Structure formats: structure tokens, C-alpha cells
Amino acid sequence: MSTLQITGRVARPRELTFADLAAVSGDDQVIDVSRIVPGRKGDAVRLAGLLKLVEPAADAKYLGLHASRDDFHASIPLAAVVDRGLVIYRVDGQPLSVQAGGPFRFFIPDFAACHTDEVDECANVKYVERIELTADKGHDNRPHDGEEHAALHARQ
Ligand SMILES: Nc1nc2c(c(=O)[nH]1)N[C@H]1C(S)=C(S)[C@@H](COP(=O)(O)O)O[C@H]1N2
Ligand SMILES: [Mo]
């Protein structure tokens, strides 16, 4: 079964299943993300809710988003996304499909255009299987410029 690991500078590393995300309660469970992100389908949990489960260390400053499926990685300042980051995991009661970037897809509402900022559309990492908290910026192979970005989209 696919899981979402949360590792690194945290007190209690976890390996979360679809059921674990579905069990997140209260405001940390976002039913119908289209309320927050027009046009996006599905249900999500807030990053803040996931962090409560693992208890980040005081020196955790970067959020690493790792997708081994296509070797895509981003490392973004945690403070910039802690209050708005989402993990979309369910559509129509079923796990998010790979076609939609599932089973777990990181999503930042109000992202900047690709390669214009550390928190950009490219950081909406699909197929995330590990979220890693680090003290310093970690592995990040997002495109650096328009040419690299165009090449990435051409491959998709
Ligand atoms: N794993 C992974 N996530 C990724 C990418 C990728 O190539 N691999 N591309 C990024 C880029 S450049 C963009 S613009 C968005 C596109 O997401 P969408 O197809 O859901 O609009 O996904 C981002 N997340
Ligand atoms: Mo992009």
C-alpha cells in the first residue's frame, strides 16, 4: 500500500496511510479543495495537521518534498507554507489517481509562477512519498529557468 512518510527533524517520524489521512479531524481536514483552490478536485489535509502528528523540531526550517516516481524533489522554506500547504489525497472517496498526481499531492494555494520564487507552482509536487523536514535547504531539482521548465513540461 502507498504511504506518505514524514521524516527528518521531527520528534515522531510517521508513515501515513490513506486511512490515517482520512482520520485527520477538524479544520485540518479540508473537504472539497475547490473551496480554497478553484478548479481543483478532491479532499486534502492541511500541512499544519500533518506536522501536529510528527512534532517538528525547533530547527526544522525547510520542507523537502520527495517524489521518487519521477525523481522530482523540492525544498522550500517551511514558514512560507506552514499555514496554507495542503496534501490532496482523495477524490470521490477514492485515493487520488496517479494521473492527478496521487496518491499524495502537495499543493500550495496562491503559488507563484514556475521558477520565479522558492514557493512556485513547481513546488506543487505530485506523487510525494516522503516529506522531510531539515534545518538547511535540501535536495531540490526543480527547473531553474524557462528553458528547463519548458523541457520538463515537454516530457509530461
Ligand atoms: N513529481 C512531480 N511533481 C511536479 C512536476 C513534476 O515534473 N514531477 N512538475 C511541476 C510543475 S513544473 C507544474 S507546473 C505542476 C503542474 O501540475 P498540474 O499538472 O496538476 O497543473 O506540477 C509540479 N509538480
Ligand atoms: Mo510548471
mmCIF file with all atom_site columns, N, CA and C in Angstrom, residues 95-142:
data_model
loop_
_atom_site.group_PDB
_atom_site.id
_atom_site.type_symbol
_atom_site.label_atom_id
_atom_site.label_alt_id
_atom_site.label_comp_id
_atom_site.label_asym_id
_atom_site.label_entity_id
_atom_site.label_seq_id
_atom_site.pdbx_PDB_ins_code
_atom_site.Cartn_x
_atom_site.Cartn_y
_atom_site.Cartn_z
_atom_site.occupancy
_atom_site.B_iso_or_equiv
_atom_site.pdbx_formal_charge
_atom_site.auth_seq_id
_atom_site.auth_comp_id
_atom_site.auth_asym_id
_atom_site.auth_atom_id
_atom_site.pdbx_PDB_model_num
ATOM 1   N N  . PRO A 1 95  ? -8.581 6.938  -3.325  1.00 0.00 ? 95  PRO A N  1
ATOM 2   C CA . PRO A 1 95  ? -7.257 7.565  -3.349  1.00 0.00 ? 95  PRO A CA 1
ATOM 3   C C  . PRO A 1 95  ? -7.058 8.368  -4.634  1.00 0.00 ? 95  PRO A C  1
ATOM 4   N N  . LEU A 1 96  ? -6.379 9.506  -4.521  1.00 0.00 ? 96  LEU A N  1
ATOM 5   C CA . LEU A 1 96  ? -6.082 10.354 -5.688  1.00 0.00 ? 96  LEU A CA 1
ATOM 6   C C  . LEU A 1 96  ? -5.303 9.532  -6.717  1.00 0.00 ? 96  LEU A C  1
ATOM 7   N N  . SER A 1 97  ? -5.713 9.600  -7.966  1.00 0.00 ? 97  SER A N  1
ATOM 8   C CA . SER A 1 97  ? -5.072 8.787  -9.011  1.00 0.00 ? 97  SER A CA 1
ATOM 9   C C  . SER A 1 97  ? -3.684 9.336  -9.355  1.00 0.00 ? 97  SER A C  1
ATOM 10  N N  . VAL A 1 98  ? -2.852 8.466  -9.909  1.00 0.00 ? 98  VAL A N  1
ATOM 11  C CA . VAL A 1 98  ? -1.524 8.879  -10.366 1.00 0.00 ? 98  VAL A CA 1
ATOM 12  C C  . VAL A 1 98  ? -1.658 9.949  -11.447 1.00 0.00 ? 98  VAL A C  1
ATOM 13  N N  . GLN A 1 99  ? -2.664 9.828  -12.297 1.00 0.00 ? 99  GLN A N  1
ATOM 14  C CA . GLN A 1 99  ? -2.892 10.827 -13.350 1.00 0.00 ? 99  GLN A CA 1
ATOM 15  C C  . GLN A 1 99  ? -3.101 12.218 -12.753 1.00 0.00 ? 99  GLN A C  1
ATOM 16  N N  . ALA A 1 100 ? -3.687 12.266 -11.587 1.00 0.00 ? 100 ALA A N  1
ATOM 17  C CA . ALA A 1 100 ? -3.935 13.543 -10.917 1.00 0.00 ? 100 ALA A CA 1
ATOM 18  C C  . ALA A 1 100 ? -2.798 13.910 -9.961  1.00 0.00 ? 100 ALA A C  1
ATOM 19  N N  . GLY A 1 101 ? -1.697 13.126 -10.003 1.00 0.00 ? 101 GLY A N  1
ATOM 20  C CA . GLY A 1 101 ? -0.554 13.435 -9.142  1.00 0.00 ? 101 GLY A CA 1
ATOM 21  C C  . GLY A 1 101 ? -0.555 12.664 -7.836  1.00 0.00 ? 101 GLY A C  1
ATOM 22  N N  . GLY A 1 102 ? -1.468 11.699 -7.718  1.00 0.00 ? 102 GLY A N  1
ATOM 23  C CA . GLY A 1 102 ? -1.597 10.928 -6.485  1.00 0.00 ? 102 GLY A CA 1
ATOM 24  C C  . GLY A 1 102 ? -0.586 9.796  -6.389  1.00 0.00 ? 102 GLY A C  1
ATOM 25  N N  . PRO A 1 103 ? -0.648 9.031  -5.320  1.00 0.00 ? 103 PRO A N  1
ATOM 26  C CA . PRO A 1 103 ? -1.698 9.046  -4.291  1.00 0.00 ? 103 PRO A CA 1
ATOM 27  C C  . PRO A 1 103 ? -1.644 10.228 -3.321  1.00 0.00 ? 103 PRO A C  1
ATOM 28  N N  . PHE A 1 104 ? -0.488 10.917 -3.280  1.00 0.00 ? 104 PHE A N  1
ATOM 29  C CA . PHE A 1 104 ? -0.404 12.083 -2.392  1.00 0.00 ? 104 PHE A CA 1
ATOM 30  C C  . PHE A 1 104 ? 0.190  13.236 -3.177  1.00 0.00 ? 104 PHE A C  1
ATOM 31  N N  . ARG A 1 105 ? -0.513 14.366 -3.176  1.00 0.00 ? 105 ARG A N  1
ATOM 32  C CA . ARG A 1 105 ? -0.049 15.502 -3.964  1.00 0.00 ? 105 ARG A CA 1
ATOM 33  C C  . ARG A 1 105 ? 0.014  16.762 -3.103  1.00 0.00 ? 105 ARG A C  1
ATOM 34  N N  . PHE A 1 106 ? 1.229  17.316 -2.991  1.00 0.00 ? 106 PHE A N  1
ATOM 35  C CA . PHE A 1 106 ? 1.379  18.540 -2.224  1.00 0.00 ? 106 PHE A CA 1
ATOM 36  C C  . PHE A 1 106 ? 0.798  19.687 -3.029  1.00 0.00 ? 106 PHE A C  1
ATOM 37  N N  . PHE A 1 107 ? 0.120  20.627 -2.371  1.00 0.00 ? 107 PHE A N  1
ATOM 38  C CA . PHE A 1 107 ? -0.474 21.738 -3.110  1.00 0.00 ? 107 PHE A CA 1
ATOM 39  C C  . PHE A 1 107 ? -0.476 23.018 -2.281  1.00 0.00 ? 107 PHE A C  1
ATOM 40  N N  . ILE A 1 108 ? 0.056  24.069 -2.874  1.00 0.00 ? 108 ILE A N  1
ATOM 41  C CA . ILE A 1 108 ? 0.087  25.379 -2.234  1.00 0.00 ? 108 ILE A CA 1
ATOM 42  C C  . ILE A 1 108 ? -0.896 26.280 -2.965  1.00 0.00 ? 108 ILE A C  1
ATOM 43  N N  . PRO A 1 109 ? -1.948 26.718 -2.307  1.00 0.00 ? 109 PRO A N  1
ATOM 44  C CA . PRO A 1 109 ? -2.797 27.719 -2.951  1.00 0.00 ? 109 PRO A CA 1
ATOM 45  C C  . PRO A 1 109 ? -1.968 28.997 -3.138  1.00 0.00 ? 109 PRO A C  1
ATOM 46  N N  . ASP A 1 110 ? -2.256 29.796 -4.106  1.00 0.00 ? 110 ASP A N  1
ATOM 47  C CA . ASP A 1 110 ? -1.542 31.067 -4.326  1.00 0.00 ? 110 ASP A CA 1
ATOM 48  C C  . ASP A 1 110 ? -0.064 30.872 -4.619  1.00 0.00 ? 110 ASP A C  1
ATOM 49  N N  . PHE A 1 111 ? 0.288  29.851 -5.409  1.00 0.00 ? 111 PHE A N  1
ATOM 50  C CA . PHE A 1 111 ? 1.691  29.654 -5.778  1.00 0.00 ? 111 PHE A CA 1
ATOM 51  C C  . PHE A 1 111 ? 2.118  30.723 -6.772  1.00 0.00 ? 111 PHE A C  1
ATOM 52  N N  . ALA A 1 112 ? 3.436  30.958 -6.811  1.00 0.00 ? 112 ALA A N  1
ATOM 53  C CA . ALA A 1 112 ? 3.991  31.866 -7.821  1.00 0.00 ? 112 ALA A CA 1
ATOM 54  C C  . ALA A 1 112 ? 4.207  31.098 -9.119  1.00 0.00 ? 112 ALA A C  1
ATOM 55  N N  . ALA A 1 113 ? 4.382  31.812 -10.207 1.00 0.00 ? 113 ALA A N  1
ATOM 56  C CA . ALA A 1 113 ? 4.660  31.151 -11.485 1.00 0.00 ? 113 ALA A CA 1
ATOM 57  C C  . ALA A 1 113 ? 5.949  30.345 -11.363 1.00 0.00 ? 113 ALA A C  1
ATOM 58  N N  . CYS A 1 114 ? 6.044  29.248 -12.137 1.00 0.00 ? 114 CYS A N  1
ATOM 59  C CA . CYS A 1 114 ? 7.205  28.362 -12.048 1.00 0.00 ? 114 CYS A CA 1
ATOM 60  C C  . CYS A 1 114 ? 8.512  29.133 -12.183 1.00 0.00 ? 114 CYS A C  1
ATOM 61  N N  . HIS A 1 115 ? 9.490  28.766 -11.386 1.00 0.00 ? 115 HIS A N  1
ATOM 62  C CA . HIS A 1 115 ? 10.853 29.299 -11.315 1.00 0.00 ? 115 HIS A CA 1
ATOM 63  C C  . HIS A 1 115 ? 10.928 30.808 -11.120 1.00 0.00 ? 115 HIS A C  1
ATOM 64  N N  . THR A 1 116 ? 9.918  31.391 -10.452 1.00 0.00 ? 116 THR A N  1
ATOM 65  C CA . THR A 1 116 ? 10.014 32.824 -10.138 1.00 0.00 ? 116 THR A CA 1
ATOM 66  C C  . THR A 1 116 ? 10.235 33.053 -8.653  1.00 0.00 ? 116 THR A C  1
ATOM 67  N N  . ASP A 1 117 ? 10.103 31.982 -7.849  1.00 0.00 ? 117 ASP A N  1
ATOM 68  C CA . ASP A 1 117 ? 10.143 32.140 -6.406  1.00 0.00 ? 117 ASP A CA 1
ATOM 69  C C  . ASP A 1 117 ? 10.420 30.768 -5.797  1.00 0.00 ? 117 ASP A C  1
ATOM 70  N N  . GLU A 1 118 ? 10.852 30.737 -4.533  1.00 0.00 ? 118 GLU A N  1
ATOM 71  C CA . GLU A 1 118 ? 11.077 29.432 -3.891  1.00 0.00 ? 118 GLU A CA 1
ATOM 72  C C  . GLU A 1 118 ? 9.774  28.652 -3.748  1.00 0.00 ? 118 GLU A C  1
ATOM 73  N N  . VAL A 1 119 ? 8.678  29.396 -3.544  1.00 0.00 ? 119 VAL A N  1
ATOM 74  C CA . VAL A 1 119 ? 7.377  28.746 -3.427  1.00 0.00 ? 119 VAL A CA 1
ATOM 75  C C  . VAL A 1 119 ? 6.627  28.974 -4.728  1.00 0.00 ? 119 VAL A C  1
ATOM 76  N N  . ASP A 1 120 ? 6.857  28.081 -5.687  1.00 0.00 ? 120 ASP A N  1
ATOM 77  C CA . ASP A 1 120 ? 6.280  28.269 -7.005  1.00 0.00 ? 120 ASP A CA 1
ATOM 78  C C  . ASP A 1 120 ? 5.416  27.073 -7.391  1.00 0.00 ? 120 ASP A C  1
ATOM 79  N N  . GLU A 1 121 ? 4.812  27.144 -8.555  1.00 0.00 ? 121 GLU A N  1
ATOM 80  C CA . GLU A 1 121 ? 3.912  26.065 -8.976  1.00 0.00 ? 121 GLU A CA 1
ATOM 81  C C  . GLU A 1 121 ? 4.652  24.727 -9.073  1.00 0.00 ? 121 GLU A C  1
ATOM 82  N N  . CYS A 1 122 ? 5.925  24.799 -9.405  1.00 0.00 ? 122 CYS A N  1
ATOM 83  C CA . CYS A 1 122 ? 6.719  23.558 -9.481  1.00 0.00 ? 122 CYS A CA 1
ATOM 84  C C  . CYS A 1 122 ? 6.787  22.859 -8.122  1.00 0.00 ? 122 CYS A C  1
ATOM 85  N N  . ALA A 1 123 ? 6.623  23.619 -7.043  1.00 0.00 ? 123 ALA A N  1
ATOM 86  C CA . ALA A 1 123 ? 6.693  23.017 -5.696  1.00 0.00 ? 123 ALA A CA 1
ATOM 87  C C  . ALA A 1 123 ? 5.414  22.269 -5.338  1.00 0.00 ? 123 ALA A C  1
ATOM 88  N N  . ASN A 1 124 ? 4.430  22.305 -6.216  1.00 0.00 ? 124 ASN A N  1
ATOM 89  C CA . ASN A 1 124 ? 3.213  21.510 -6.013  1.00 0.00 ? 124 ASN A CA 1
ATOM 90  C C  . ASN A 1 124 ? 3.513  20.072 -6.444  1.00 0.00 ? 124 ASN A C  1
ATOM 91  N N  . VAL A 1 125 ? 4.324  19.415 -5.641  1.00 0.00 ? 125 VAL A N  1
ATOM 92  C CA . VAL A 1 125 ? 4.931  18.141 -6.055  1.00 0.00 ? 125 VAL A CA 1
ATOM 93  C C  . VAL A 1 125 ? 3.891  17.018 -6.088  1.00 0.00 ? 125 VAL A C  1
ATOM 94  N N  . LYS A 1 126 ? 3.858  16.343 -7.232  1.00 0.00 ? 126 LYS A N  1
ATOM 95  C CA . LYS A 1 126 ? 2.977  15.187 -7.415  1.00 0.00 ? 126 LYS A CA 1
ATOM 96  C C  . LYS A 1 126 ? 3.671  13.926 -6.896  1.00 0.00 ? 126 LYS A C  1
ATOM 97  N N  . TYR A 1 127 ? 2.904  12.906 -6.649  1.00 0.00 ? 127 TYR A N  1
ATOM 98  C CA . TYR A 1 127 ? 3.400  11.579 -6.217  1.00 0.00 ? 127 TYR A CA 1
ATOM 99  C C  . TYR A 1 127 ? 4.371  11.684 -5.042  1.00 0.00 ? 127 TYR A C  1
ATOM 100 N N  . VAL A 1 128 ? 4.118  12.604 -4.109  1.00 0.00 ? 128 VAL A N  1
ATOM 101 C CA . VAL A 1 128 ? 5.034  12.737 -2.962  1.00 0.00 ? 128 VAL A CA 1
ATOM 102 C C  . VAL A 1 128 ? 4.954  11.475 -2.116  1.00 0.00 ? 128 VAL A C  1
ATOM 103 N N  . GLU A 1 129 ? 6.098  10.850 -1.842  1.00 0.00 ? 129 GLU A N  1
ATOM 104 C CA . GLU A 1 129 ? 6.010  9.731  -0.912  1.00 0.00 ? 129 GLU A CA 1
ATOM 105 C C  . GLU A 1 129 ? 6.784  9.998  0.360   1.00 0.00 ? 129 GLU A C  1
ATOM 106 N N  . ARG A 1 130 ? 7.521  11.112 0.368   1.00 0.00 ? 130 ARG A N  1
ATOM 107 C CA . ARG A 1 130 ? 8.206  11.462 1.620   1.00 0.00 ? 130 ARG A CA 1
ATOM 108 C C  . ARG A 1 130 ? 8.297  12.969 1.769   1.00 0.00 ? 130 ARG A C  1
ATOM 109 N N  . ILE A 1 131 ? 7.907  13.424 2.930   1.00 0.00 ? 131 ILE A N  1
ATOM 110 C CA . ILE A 1 131 ? 8.067  14.820 3.321   1.00 0.00 ? 131 ILE A CA 1
ATOM 111 C C  . ILE A 1 131 ? 9.145  14.831 4.392   1.00 0.00 ? 131 ILE A C  1
ATOM 112 N N  . GLU A 1 132 ? 10.194 15.616 4.162   1.00 0.00 ? 132 GLU A N  1
ATOM 113 C CA . GLU A 1 132 ? 11.356 15.589 5.058   1.00 0.00 ? 132 GLU A CA 1
ATOM 114 C C  . GLU A 1 132 ? 11.619 16.987 5.599   1.00 0.00 ? 132 GLU A C  1
ATOM 115 N N  . LEU A 1 133 ? 11.641 17.111 6.906   1.00 0.00 ? 133 LEU A N  1
ATOM 116 C CA . LEU A 1 133 ? 11.959 18.403 7.499   1.00 0.00 ? 133 LEU A CA 1
ATOM 117 C C  . LEU A 1 133 ? 13.449 18.478 7.762   1.00 0.00 ? 133 LEU A C  1
ATOM 118 N N  . THR A 1 134 ? 14.053 19.584 7.338   1.00 0.00 ? 134 THR A N  1
ATOM 119 C CA . THR A 1 134 ? 15.501 19.748 7.502   1.00 0.00 ? 134 THR A CA 1
ATOM 120 C C  . THR A 1 134 ? 15.803 21.134 8.062   1.00 0.00 ? 134 THR A C  1
ATOM 121 N N  . ALA A 1 135 ? 17.007 21.259 8.624   1.00 0.00 ? 135 ALA A N  1
ATOM 122 C CA . ALA A 1 135 ? 17.427 22.550 9.179   1.00 0.00 ? 135 ALA A CA 1
ATOM 123 C C  . ALA A 1 135 ? 17.889 23.478 8.061   1.00 0.00 ? 135 ALA A C  1
ATOM 124 N N  . ASP A 1 136 ? 18.544 22.894 7.049   1.00 0.00 ? 136 ASP A N  1
ATOM 125 C CA . ASP A 1 136 ? 19.049 23.672 5.916   1.00 0.00 ? 136 ASP A CA 1
ATOM 126 C C  . ASP A 1 136 ? 18.341 23.228 4.640   1.00 0.00 ? 136 ASP A C  1
ATOM 127 N N  . LYS A 1 137 ? 18.483 24.031 3.584   1.00 0.00 ? 137 LYS A N  1
ATOM 128 C CA . LYS A 1 137 ? 17.837 23.667 2.324   1.00 0.00 ? 137 LYS A CA 1
ATOM 129 C C  . LYS A 1 137 ? 18.367 22.321 1.832   1.00 0.00 ? 137 LYS A C  1
ATOM 130 N N  . GLY A 1 138 ? 17.468 21.457 1.409   1.00 0.00 ? 138 GLY A N  1
ATOM 131 C CA . GLY A 1 138 ? 17.842 20.117 0.973   1.00 0.00 ? 138 GLY A CA 1
ATOM 132 C C  . GLY A 1 138 ? 17.783 19.961 -0.543  1.00 0.00 ? 138 GLY A C  1
ATOM 133 N N  . HIS A 1 139 ? 17.764 18.704 -0.980  1.00 0.00 ? 139 HIS A N  1
ATOM 134 C CA . HIS A 1 139 ? 17.802 18.379 -2.411  1.00 0.00 ? 139 HIS A CA 1
ATOM 135 C C  . HIS A 1 139 ? 16.613 19.021 -3.144  1.00 0.00 ? 139 HIS A C  1
ATOM 136 N N  . ASP A 1 140 ? 16.932 19.701 -4.240  1.00 0.00 ? 140 ASP A N  1
ATOM 137 C CA . ASP A 1 140 ? 15.902 20.426 -4.987  1.00 0.00 ? 140 ASP A CA 1
ATOM 138 C C  . ASP A 1 140 ? 16.305 20.404 -6.454  1.00 0.00 ? 140 ASP A C  1
ATOM 139 N N  . ASN A 1 141 ? 15.571 19.698 -7.283  1.00 0.00 ? 141 ASN A N  1
ATOM 140 C CA . ASN A 1 141 ? 15.927 19.668 -8.708  1.00 0.00 ? 141 ASN A CA 1
ATOM 141 C C  . ASN A 1 141 ? 14.810 20.230 -9.591  1.00 0.00 ? 141 ASN A C  1
ATOM 142 N N  . ARG A 1 142 ? 14.097 21.203 -9.045  1.00 0.00 ? 142 ARG A N  1
ATOM 143 C CA . ARG A 1 142 ? 13.115 21.916 -9.877  1.00 0.00 ? 142 ARG A CA 1
ATOM 144 C C  . ARG A 1 142 ? 13.839 22.679 -10.977 1.00 0.00 ? 142 ARG A C  1
#
